[in-house]
mmCIF file of C-alpha atoms and ligand atoms in Angstrom:
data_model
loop_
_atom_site.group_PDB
_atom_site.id
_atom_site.type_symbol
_atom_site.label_atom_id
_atom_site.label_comp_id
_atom_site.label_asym_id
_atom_site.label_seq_id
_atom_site.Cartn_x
_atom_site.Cartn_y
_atom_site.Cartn_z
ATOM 1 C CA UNK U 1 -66.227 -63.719 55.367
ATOM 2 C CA UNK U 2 -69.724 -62.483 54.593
ATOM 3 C CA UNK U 3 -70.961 -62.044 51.042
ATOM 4 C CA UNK U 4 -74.221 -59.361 50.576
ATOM 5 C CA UNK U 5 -75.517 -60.752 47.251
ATOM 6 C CA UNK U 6 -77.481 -58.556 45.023
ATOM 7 C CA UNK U 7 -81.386 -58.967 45.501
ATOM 8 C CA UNK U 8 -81.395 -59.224 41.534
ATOM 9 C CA UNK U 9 -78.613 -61.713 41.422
ATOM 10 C CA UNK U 10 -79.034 -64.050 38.293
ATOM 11 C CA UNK U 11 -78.336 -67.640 38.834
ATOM 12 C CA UNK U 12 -75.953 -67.911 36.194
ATOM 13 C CA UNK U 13 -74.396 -65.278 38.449
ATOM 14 C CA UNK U 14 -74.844 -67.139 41.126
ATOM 15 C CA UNK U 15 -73.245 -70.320 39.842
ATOM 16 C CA UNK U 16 -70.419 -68.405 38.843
ATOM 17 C CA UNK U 17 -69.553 -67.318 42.161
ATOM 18 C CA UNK U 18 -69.886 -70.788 43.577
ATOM 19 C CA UNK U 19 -67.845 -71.786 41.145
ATOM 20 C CA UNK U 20 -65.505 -69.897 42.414
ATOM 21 C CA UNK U 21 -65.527 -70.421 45.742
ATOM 22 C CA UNK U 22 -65.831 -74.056 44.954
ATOM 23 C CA UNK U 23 -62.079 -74.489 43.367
ATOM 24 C CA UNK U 24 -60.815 -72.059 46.050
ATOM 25 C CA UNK U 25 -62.162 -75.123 48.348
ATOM 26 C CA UNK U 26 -64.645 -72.578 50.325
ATOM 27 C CA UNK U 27 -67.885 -74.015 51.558
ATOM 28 C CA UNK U 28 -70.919 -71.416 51.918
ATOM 29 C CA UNK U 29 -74.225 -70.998 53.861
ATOM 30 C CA UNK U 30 -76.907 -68.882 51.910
ATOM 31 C CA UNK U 31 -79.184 -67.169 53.995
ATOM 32 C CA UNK U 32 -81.857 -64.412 54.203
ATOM 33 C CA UNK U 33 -81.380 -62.169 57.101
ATOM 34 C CA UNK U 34 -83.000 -58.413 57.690
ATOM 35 C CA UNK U 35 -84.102 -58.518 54.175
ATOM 36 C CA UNK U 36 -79.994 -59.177 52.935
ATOM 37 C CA UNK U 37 -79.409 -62.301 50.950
ATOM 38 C CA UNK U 38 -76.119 -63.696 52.214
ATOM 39 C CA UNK U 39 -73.238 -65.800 51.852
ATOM 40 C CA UNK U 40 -71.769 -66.996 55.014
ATOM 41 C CA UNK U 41 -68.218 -68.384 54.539
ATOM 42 C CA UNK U 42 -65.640 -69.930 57.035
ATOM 43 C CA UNK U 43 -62.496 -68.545 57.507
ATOM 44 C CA UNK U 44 -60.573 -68.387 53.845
ATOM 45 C CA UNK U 45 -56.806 -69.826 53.676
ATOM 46 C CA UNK U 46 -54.467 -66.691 55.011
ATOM 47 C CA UNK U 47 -53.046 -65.221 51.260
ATOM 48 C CA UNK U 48 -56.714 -65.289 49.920
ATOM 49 C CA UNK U 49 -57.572 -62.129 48.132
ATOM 50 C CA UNK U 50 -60.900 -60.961 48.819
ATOM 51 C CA UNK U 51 -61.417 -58.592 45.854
ATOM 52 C CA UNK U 52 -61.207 -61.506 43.427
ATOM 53 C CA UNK U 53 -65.238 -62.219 44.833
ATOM 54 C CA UNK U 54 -65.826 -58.299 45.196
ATOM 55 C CA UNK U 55 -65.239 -57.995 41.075
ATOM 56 C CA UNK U 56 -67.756 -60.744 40.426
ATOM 57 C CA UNK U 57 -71.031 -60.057 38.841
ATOM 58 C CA UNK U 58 -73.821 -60.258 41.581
ATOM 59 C CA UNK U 59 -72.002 -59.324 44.250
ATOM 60 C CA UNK U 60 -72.534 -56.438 46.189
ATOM 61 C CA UNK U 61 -69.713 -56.456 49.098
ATOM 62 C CA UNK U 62 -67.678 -58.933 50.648
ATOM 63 C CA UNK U 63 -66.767 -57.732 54.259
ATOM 64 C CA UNK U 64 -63.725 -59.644 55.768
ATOM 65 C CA UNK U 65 -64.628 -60.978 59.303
ATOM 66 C CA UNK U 66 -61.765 -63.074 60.991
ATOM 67 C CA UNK U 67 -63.597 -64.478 63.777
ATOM 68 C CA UNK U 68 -65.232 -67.549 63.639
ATOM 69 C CA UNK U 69 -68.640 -65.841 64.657
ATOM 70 C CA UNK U 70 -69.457 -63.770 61.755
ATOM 71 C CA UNK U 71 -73.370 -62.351 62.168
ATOM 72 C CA UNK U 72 -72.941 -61.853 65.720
ATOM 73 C CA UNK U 73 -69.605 -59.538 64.894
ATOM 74 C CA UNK U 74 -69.607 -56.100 65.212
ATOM 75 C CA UNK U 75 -67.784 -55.707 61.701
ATOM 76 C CA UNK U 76 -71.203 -57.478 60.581
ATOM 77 C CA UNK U 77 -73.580 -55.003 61.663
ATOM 78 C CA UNK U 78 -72.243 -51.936 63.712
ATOM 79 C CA UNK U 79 -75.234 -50.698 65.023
ATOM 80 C CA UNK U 80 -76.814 -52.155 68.027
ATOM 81 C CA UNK U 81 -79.711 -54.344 67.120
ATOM 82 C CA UNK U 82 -82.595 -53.160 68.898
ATOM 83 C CA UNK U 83 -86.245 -54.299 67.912
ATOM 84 C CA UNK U 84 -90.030 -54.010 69.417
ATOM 85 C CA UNK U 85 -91.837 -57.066 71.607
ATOM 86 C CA UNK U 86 -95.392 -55.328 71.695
ATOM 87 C CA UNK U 87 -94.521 -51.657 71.904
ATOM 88 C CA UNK U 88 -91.209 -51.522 73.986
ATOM 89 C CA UNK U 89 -88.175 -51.300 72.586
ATOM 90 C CA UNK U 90 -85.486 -54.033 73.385
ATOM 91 C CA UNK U 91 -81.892 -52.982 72.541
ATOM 92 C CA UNK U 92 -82.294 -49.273 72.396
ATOM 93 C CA UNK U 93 -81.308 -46.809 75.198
ATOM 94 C CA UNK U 94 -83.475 -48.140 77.654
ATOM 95 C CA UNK U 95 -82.541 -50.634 80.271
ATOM 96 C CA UNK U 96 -84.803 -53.456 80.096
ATOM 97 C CA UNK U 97 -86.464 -54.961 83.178
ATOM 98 C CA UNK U 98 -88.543 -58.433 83.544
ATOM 99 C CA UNK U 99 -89.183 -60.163 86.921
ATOM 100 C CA UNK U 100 -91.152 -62.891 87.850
ATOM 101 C CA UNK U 101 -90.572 -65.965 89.693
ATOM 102 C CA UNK U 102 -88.388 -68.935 88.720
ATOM 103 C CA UNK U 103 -91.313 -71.379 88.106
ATOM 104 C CA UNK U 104 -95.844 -70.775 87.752
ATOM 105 C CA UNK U 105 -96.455 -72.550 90.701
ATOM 106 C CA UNK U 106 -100.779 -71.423 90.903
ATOM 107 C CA UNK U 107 -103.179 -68.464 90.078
ATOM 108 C CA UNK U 108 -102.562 -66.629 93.445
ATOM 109 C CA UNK U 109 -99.018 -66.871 93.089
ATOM 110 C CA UNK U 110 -98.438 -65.552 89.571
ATOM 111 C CA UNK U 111 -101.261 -63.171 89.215
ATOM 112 C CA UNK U 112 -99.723 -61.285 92.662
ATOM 113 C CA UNK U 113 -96.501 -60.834 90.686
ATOM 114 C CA UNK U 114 -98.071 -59.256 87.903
ATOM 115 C CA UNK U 115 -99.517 -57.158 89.905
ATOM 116 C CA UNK U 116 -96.903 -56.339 91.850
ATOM 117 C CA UNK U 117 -94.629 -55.689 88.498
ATOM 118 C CA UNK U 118 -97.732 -53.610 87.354
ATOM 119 C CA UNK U 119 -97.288 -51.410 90.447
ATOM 120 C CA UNK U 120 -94.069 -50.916 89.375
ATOM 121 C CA UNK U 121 -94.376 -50.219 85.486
ATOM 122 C CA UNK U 122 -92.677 -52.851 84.714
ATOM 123 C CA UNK U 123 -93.283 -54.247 81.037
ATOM 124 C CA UNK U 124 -92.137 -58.173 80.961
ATOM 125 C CA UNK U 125 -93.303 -60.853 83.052
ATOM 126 C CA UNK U 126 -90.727 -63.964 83.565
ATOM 127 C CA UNK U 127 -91.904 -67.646 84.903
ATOM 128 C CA UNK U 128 -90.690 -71.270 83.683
ATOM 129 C CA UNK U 129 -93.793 -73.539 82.880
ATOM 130 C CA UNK U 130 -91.137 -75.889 82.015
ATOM 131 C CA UNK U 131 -88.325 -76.475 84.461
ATOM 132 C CA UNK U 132 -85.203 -77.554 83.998
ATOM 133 C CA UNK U 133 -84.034 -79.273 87.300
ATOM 134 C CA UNK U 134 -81.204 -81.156 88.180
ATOM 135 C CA UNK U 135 -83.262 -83.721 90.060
ATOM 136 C CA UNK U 136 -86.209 -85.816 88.532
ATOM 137 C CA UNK U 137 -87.889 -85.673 91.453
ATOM 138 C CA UNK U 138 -88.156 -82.113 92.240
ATOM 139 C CA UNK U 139 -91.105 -80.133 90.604
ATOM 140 C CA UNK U 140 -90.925 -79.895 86.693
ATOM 141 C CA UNK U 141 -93.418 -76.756 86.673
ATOM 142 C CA UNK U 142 -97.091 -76.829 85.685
ATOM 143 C CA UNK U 143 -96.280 -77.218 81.848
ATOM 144 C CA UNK U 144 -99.196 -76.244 79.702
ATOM 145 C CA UNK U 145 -101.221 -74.970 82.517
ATOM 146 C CA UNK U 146 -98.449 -72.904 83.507
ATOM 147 C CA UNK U 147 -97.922 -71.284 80.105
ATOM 148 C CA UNK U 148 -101.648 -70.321 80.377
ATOM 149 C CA UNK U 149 -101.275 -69.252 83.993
ATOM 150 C CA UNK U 150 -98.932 -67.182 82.604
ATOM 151 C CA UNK U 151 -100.139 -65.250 79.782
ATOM 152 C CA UNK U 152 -104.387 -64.850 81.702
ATOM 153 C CA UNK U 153 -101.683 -62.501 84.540
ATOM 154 C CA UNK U 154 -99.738 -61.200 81.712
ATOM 155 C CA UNK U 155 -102.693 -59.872 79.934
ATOM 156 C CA UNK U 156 -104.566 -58.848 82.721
ATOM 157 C CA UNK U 157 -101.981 -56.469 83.676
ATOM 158 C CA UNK U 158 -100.601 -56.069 80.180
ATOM 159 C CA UNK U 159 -97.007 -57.569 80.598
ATOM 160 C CA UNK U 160 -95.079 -59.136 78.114
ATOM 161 C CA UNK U 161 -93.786 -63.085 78.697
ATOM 162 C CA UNK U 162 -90.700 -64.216 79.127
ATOM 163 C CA UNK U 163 -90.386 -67.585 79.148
ATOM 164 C CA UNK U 164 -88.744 -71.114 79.023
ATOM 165 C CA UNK U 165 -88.191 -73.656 75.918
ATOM 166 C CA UNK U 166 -86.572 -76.537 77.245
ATOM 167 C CA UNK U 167 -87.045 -78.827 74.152
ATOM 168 C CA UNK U 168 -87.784 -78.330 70.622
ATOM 169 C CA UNK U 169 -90.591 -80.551 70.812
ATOM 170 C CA UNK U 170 -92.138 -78.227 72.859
ATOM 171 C CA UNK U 171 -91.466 -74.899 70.814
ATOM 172 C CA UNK U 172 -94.921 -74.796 68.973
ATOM 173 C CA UNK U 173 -96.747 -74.694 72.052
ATOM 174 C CA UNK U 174 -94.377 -72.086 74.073
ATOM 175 C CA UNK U 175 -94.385 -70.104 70.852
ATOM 176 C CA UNK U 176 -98.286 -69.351 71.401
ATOM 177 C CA UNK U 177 -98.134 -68.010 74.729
ATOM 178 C CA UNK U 178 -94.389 -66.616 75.091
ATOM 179 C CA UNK U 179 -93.340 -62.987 73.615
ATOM 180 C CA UNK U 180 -89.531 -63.671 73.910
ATOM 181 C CA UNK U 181 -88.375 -67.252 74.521
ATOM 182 C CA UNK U 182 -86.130 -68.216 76.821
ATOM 183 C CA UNK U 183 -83.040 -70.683 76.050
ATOM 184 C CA UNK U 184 -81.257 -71.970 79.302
ATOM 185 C CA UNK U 185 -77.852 -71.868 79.806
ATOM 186 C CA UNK U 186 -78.143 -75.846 79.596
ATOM 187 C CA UNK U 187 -78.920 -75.703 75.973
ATOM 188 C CA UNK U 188 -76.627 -73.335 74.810
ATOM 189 C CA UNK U 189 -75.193 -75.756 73.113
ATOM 190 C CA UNK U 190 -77.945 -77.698 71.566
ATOM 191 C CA UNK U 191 -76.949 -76.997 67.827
ATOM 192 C CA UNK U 192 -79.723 -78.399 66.149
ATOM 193 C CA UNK U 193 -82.414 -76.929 68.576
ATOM 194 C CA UNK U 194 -80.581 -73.788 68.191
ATOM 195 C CA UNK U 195 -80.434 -73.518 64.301
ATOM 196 C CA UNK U 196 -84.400 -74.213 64.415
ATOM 197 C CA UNK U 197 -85.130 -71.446 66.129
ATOM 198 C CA UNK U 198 -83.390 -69.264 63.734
ATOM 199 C CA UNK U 199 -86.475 -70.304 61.261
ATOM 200 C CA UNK U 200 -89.087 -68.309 64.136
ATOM 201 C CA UNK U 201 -90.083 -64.782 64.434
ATOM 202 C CA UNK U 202 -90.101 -64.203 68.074
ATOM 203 C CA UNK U 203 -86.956 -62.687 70.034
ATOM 204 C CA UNK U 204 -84.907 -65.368 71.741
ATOM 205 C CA UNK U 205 -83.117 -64.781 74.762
ATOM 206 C CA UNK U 206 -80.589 -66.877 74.962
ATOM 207 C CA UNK U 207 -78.645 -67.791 78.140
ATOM 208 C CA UNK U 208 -74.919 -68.334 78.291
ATOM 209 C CA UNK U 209 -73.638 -71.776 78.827
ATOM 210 C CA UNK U 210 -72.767 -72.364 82.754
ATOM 211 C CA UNK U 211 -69.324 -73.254 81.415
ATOM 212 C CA UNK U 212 -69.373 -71.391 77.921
ATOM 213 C CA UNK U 213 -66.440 -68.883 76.760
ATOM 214 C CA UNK U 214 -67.650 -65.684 75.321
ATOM 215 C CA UNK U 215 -66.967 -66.904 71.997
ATOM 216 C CA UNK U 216 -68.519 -70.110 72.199
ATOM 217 C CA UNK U 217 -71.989 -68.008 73.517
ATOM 218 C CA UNK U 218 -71.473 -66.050 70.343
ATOM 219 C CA UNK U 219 -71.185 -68.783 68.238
ATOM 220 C CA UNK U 220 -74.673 -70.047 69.958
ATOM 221 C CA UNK U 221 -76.036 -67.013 68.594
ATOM 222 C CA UNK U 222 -74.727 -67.697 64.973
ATOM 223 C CA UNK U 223 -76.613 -70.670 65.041
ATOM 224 C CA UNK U 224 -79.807 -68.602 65.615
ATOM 225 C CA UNK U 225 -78.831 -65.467 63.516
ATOM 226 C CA UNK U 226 -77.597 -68.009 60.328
ATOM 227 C CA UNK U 227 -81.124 -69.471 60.391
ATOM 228 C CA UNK U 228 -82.694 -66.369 59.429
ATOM 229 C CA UNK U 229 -84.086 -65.159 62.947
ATOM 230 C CA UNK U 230 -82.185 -61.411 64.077
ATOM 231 C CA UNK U 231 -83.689 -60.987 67.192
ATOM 232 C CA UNK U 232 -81.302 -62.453 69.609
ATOM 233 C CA UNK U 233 -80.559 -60.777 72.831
ATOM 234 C CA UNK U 234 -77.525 -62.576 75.186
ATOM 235 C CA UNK U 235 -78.295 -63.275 78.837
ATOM 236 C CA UNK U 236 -75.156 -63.801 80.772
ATOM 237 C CA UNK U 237 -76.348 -65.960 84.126
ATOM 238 C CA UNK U 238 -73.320 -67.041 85.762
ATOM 239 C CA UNK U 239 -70.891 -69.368 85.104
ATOM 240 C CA UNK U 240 -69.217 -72.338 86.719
ATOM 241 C CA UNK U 241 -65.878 -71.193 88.759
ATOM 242 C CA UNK U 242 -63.731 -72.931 91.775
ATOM 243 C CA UNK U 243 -65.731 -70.422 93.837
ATOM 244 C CA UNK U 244 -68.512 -72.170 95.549
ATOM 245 C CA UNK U 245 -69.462 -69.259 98.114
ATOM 246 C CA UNK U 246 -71.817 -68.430 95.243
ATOM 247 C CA UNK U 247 -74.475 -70.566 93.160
ATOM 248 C CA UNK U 248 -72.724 -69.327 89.991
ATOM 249 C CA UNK U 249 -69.983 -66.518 89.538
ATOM 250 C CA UNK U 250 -71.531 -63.946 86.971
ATOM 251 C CA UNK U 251 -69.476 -62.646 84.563
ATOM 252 C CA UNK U 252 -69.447 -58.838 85.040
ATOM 253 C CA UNK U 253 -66.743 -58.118 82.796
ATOM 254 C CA UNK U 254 -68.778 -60.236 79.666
ATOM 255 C CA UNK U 255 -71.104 -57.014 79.367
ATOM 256 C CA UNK U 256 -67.924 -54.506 78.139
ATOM 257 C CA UNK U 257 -66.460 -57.776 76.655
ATOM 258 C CA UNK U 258 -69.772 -58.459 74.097
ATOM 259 C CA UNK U 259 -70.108 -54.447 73.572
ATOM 260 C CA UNK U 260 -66.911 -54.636 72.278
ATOM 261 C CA UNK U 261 -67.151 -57.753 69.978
ATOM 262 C CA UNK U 262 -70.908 -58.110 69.371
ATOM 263 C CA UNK U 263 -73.648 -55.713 67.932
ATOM 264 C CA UNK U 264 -76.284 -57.782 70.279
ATOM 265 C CA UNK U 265 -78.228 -56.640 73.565
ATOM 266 C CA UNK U 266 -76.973 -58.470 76.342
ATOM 267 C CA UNK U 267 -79.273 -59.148 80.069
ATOM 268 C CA UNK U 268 -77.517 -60.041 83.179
ATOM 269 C CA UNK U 269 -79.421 -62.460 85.434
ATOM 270 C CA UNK U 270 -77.963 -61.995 88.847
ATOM 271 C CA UNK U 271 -80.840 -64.301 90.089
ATOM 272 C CA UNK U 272 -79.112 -67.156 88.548
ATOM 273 C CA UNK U 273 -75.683 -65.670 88.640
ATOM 274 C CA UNK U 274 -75.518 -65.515 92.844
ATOM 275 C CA UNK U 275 -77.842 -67.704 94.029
ATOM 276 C CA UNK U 276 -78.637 -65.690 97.076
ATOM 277 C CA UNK U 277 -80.908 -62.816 97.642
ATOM 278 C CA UNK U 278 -79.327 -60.307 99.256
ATOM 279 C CA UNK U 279 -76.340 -60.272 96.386
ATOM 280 C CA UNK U 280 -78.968 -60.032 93.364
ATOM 281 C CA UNK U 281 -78.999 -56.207 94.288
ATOM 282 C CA UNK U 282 -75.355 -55.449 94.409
ATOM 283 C CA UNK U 283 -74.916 -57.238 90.953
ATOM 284 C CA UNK U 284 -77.780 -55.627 89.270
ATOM 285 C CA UNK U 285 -76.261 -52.842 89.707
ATOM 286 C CA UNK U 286 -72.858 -53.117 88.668
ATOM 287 C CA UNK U 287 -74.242 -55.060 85.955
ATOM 288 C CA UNK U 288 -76.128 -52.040 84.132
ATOM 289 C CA UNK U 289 -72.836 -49.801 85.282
ATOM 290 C CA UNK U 290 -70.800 -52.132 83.086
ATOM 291 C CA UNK U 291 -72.969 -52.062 80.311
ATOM 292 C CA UNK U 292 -75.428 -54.567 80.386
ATOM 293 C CA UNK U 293 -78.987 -53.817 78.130
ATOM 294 C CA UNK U 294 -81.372 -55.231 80.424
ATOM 295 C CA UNK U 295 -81.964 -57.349 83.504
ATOM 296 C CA UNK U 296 -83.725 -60.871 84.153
ATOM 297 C CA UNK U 297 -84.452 -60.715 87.864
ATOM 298 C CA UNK U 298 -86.296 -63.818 89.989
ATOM 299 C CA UNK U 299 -89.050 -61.862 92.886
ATOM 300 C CA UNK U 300 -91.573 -64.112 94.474
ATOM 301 C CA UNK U 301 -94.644 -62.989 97.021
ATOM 302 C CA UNK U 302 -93.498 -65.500 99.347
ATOM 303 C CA UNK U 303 -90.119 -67.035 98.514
ATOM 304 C CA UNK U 304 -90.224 -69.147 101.476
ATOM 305 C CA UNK U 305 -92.479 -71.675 100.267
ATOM 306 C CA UNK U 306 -91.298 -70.680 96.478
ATOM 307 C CA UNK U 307 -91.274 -74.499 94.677
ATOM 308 C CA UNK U 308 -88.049 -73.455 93.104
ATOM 309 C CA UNK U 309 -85.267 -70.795 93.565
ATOM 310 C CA UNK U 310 -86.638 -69.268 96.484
ATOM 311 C CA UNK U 311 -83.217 -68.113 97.858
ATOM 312 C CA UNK U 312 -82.518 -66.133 95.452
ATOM 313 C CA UNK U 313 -85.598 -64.658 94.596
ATOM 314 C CA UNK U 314 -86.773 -61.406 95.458
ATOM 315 C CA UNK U 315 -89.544 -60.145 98.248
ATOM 316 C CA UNK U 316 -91.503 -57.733 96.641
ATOM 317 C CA UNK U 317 -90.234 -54.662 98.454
ATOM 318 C CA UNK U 318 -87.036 -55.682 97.815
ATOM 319 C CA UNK U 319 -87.811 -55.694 93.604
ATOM 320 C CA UNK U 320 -89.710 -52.190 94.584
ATOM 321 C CA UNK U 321 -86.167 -50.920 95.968
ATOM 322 C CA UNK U 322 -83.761 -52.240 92.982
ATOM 323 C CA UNK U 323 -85.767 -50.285 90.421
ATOM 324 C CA UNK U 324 -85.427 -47.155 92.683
ATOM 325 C CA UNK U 325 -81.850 -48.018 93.216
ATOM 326 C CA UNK U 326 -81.338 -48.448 89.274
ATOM 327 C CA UNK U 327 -82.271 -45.386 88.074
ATOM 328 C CA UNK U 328 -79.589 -43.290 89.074
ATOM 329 C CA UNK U 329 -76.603 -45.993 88.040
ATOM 330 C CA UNK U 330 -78.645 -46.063 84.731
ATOM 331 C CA UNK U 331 -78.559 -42.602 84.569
ATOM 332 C CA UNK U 332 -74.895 -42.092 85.252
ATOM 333 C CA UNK U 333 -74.371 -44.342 82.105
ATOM 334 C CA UNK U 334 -76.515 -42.086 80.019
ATOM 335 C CA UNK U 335 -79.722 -44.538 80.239
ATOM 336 C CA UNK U 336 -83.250 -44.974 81.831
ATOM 337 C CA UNK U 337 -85.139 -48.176 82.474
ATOM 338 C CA UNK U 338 -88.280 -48.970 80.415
ATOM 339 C CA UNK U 339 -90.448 -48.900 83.507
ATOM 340 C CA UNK U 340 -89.130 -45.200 84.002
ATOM 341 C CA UNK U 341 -91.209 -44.545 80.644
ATOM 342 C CA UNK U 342 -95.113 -44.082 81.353
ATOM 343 C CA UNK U 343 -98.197 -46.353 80.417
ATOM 344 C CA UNK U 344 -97.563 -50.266 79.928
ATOM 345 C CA UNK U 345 -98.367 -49.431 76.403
ATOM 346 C CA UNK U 346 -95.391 -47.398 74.880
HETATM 347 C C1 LIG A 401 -84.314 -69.832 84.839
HETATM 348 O O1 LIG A 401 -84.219 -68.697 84.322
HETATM 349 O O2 LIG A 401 -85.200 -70.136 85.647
HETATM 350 C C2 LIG A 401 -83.252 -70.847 84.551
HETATM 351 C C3 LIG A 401 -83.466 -72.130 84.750
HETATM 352 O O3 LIG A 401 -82.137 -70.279 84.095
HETATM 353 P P1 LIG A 401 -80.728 -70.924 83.651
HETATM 354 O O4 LIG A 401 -80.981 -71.627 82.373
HETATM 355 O O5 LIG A 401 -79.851 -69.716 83.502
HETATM 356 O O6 LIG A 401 -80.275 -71.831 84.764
HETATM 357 MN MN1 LIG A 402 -84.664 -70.197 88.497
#
């Protein structure tokens, strides 16, 4: 259950009501979110009557919400959340698009895939600085210089960044350079890290856990939304199946799945969600034809010597071809992609 408090609620008011919920033996998280102050409650005991909290002084609506995610629902919030990262719209009826390579590997490399995405009017740049590899001994990414490798291409070519927070002790530093930050499927389900970043202002992009049910992704973005921070778009990336003739399976059906339960954008990365280059096209596409907001996609200028993912990144030509192979499926939904609008400013 979510309770909107009036903004001029008194605390005597106030105390009443927790009174209240207090002998019915219902814990509550207050919370500020899109100027609403809020009451999140867990599930009440089935024979609970809802209007005894509706009549109470200071209350201005209690909305009944039976799944365990409650901000992320779409009896929350029906509208789609859509928001701004410097001038394009995220969320709204344009399909998203951000490439880049898996990992900043050097100045040639990254500033040749801005200008390649440039070329190709498209808006966000992607790159890890920070790398989360399964072995300790294969590269870890150019940390701090990467983040500033990063944003000198990004600007130069006015892009916005997409990028990597692998660790909460590093969020104050990826927070200066990043415009949306990136949480990998590995830390879905880092609680504490996620709750923190509901305290930030930036849009968070958060990945789906590699072996994460929808509803456990959803409650990932509770975490976030019940700290305060709205701007939380879903990235589904593959998960783990018996299936190994791919690096991960992704999800296809998740995009009609979250439209259906979430108000939230949702990105598919079919980088991450094949594994293999020539399959990153086919599932792009069905991706935006079953719904999906926007699309995380790994291009390099020379995968062959790429320092990570270079088998299922892109060759340039081949990013070049995708976007002209998008626009009709996007159109057939009713959509156009953000590079399909003109000027890297709008
Ligand atoms: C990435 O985007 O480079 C990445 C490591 O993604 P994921 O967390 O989905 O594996
Ligand atoms: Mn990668």
């Amino acid at each position: 259950m979510i309770i909107i408090l009036n903004q001029d609620i008194t605390p005597y008011e106030f105390d009443q009501l927790a009174d209240k919920l207090q002998s019915n033996r219902l814990g509550f998280h207050r919370s500020n979110l899109g100027g609403k102050q809020i009451l999140t409650i867990p599930n009440a005991p089935s024979g609970f009557d809802i209007r005894q909290l509706q009549m109470l002084d200071g209350v201005q609506e209690a909305i009944e919400i039976n799944e365990p995610y409650k901000l992320a629902s779409k009896r929350w919030k029906k509208e789609q959340t859509a928001f701004e990262v410097q001038g394009v719209e995220i969320g709204g009826n344009a399909v998203n698009i951000v490439a880049g390579p898996c990992a900043v590997e050097d100045e040639e490399q990254i500033f040749a895939v801005a200008e390649c995405l440039y070329k190709n009017n498209i808006k966000f740049i992607r790159g890890g600085a920070y790398k989360p590899r399964t072995s300790p001994y294969a590269f870890q990414g150019l940390k701090t210089e990467g983040l500033k490798l990063l944003r000198n291409a990004a600007d130069a070519f006015k892009l916005r960044v997409v990028t990597e927070v692998m660790d909460l002790s590093l969020l104050d530093e990826v927070y200066q350079y990043a415009d949306i930050i990136q949480i990998g499927t590995r830390n879905m389900s880092n609680f504490y890290f996620l709750s923190e970043l509901g305290k930030i202002d930036k849009p968070i992009l958060l990945k789906r856990g590699m072996a994460a049910k929808i509803p456990e992704w959803l409650m990932a973005a509770e975490y976030i939304l019940s700290g305060g921070n709205e701007k939380v778009i879903l990235c589904e990336r593959g998960i783990c199946t018996f299936d190994d003739s791919v690096r991960n399976t992704l999800d296809v059906a998740a995009f009609p799945i979250i439209k259906e339960l979430s108000h939230l954008p949702v990105w598919s990365d079919p980088s991450h969600g094949t594994g293999i280059r020539n399959r990153v096209a086919p599932l792009a596409l069905a991706s935006i034809a079953a719904g999906a907001d926007g699309l995380i996609l790994e291009m390099h200028p020379n995968p062959e010597v790429a320092l990570s993912d270079g088998p299922q990144s892109l060759y340039p030509h081949q990013l070049e071809e995708l976007v002209s192979q998008l626009k009709p499926i996007a159109k057939v939904v009713g959509r156009h992609l953000d590079c399909e609008l003109i000027g890297h400013l709008v």
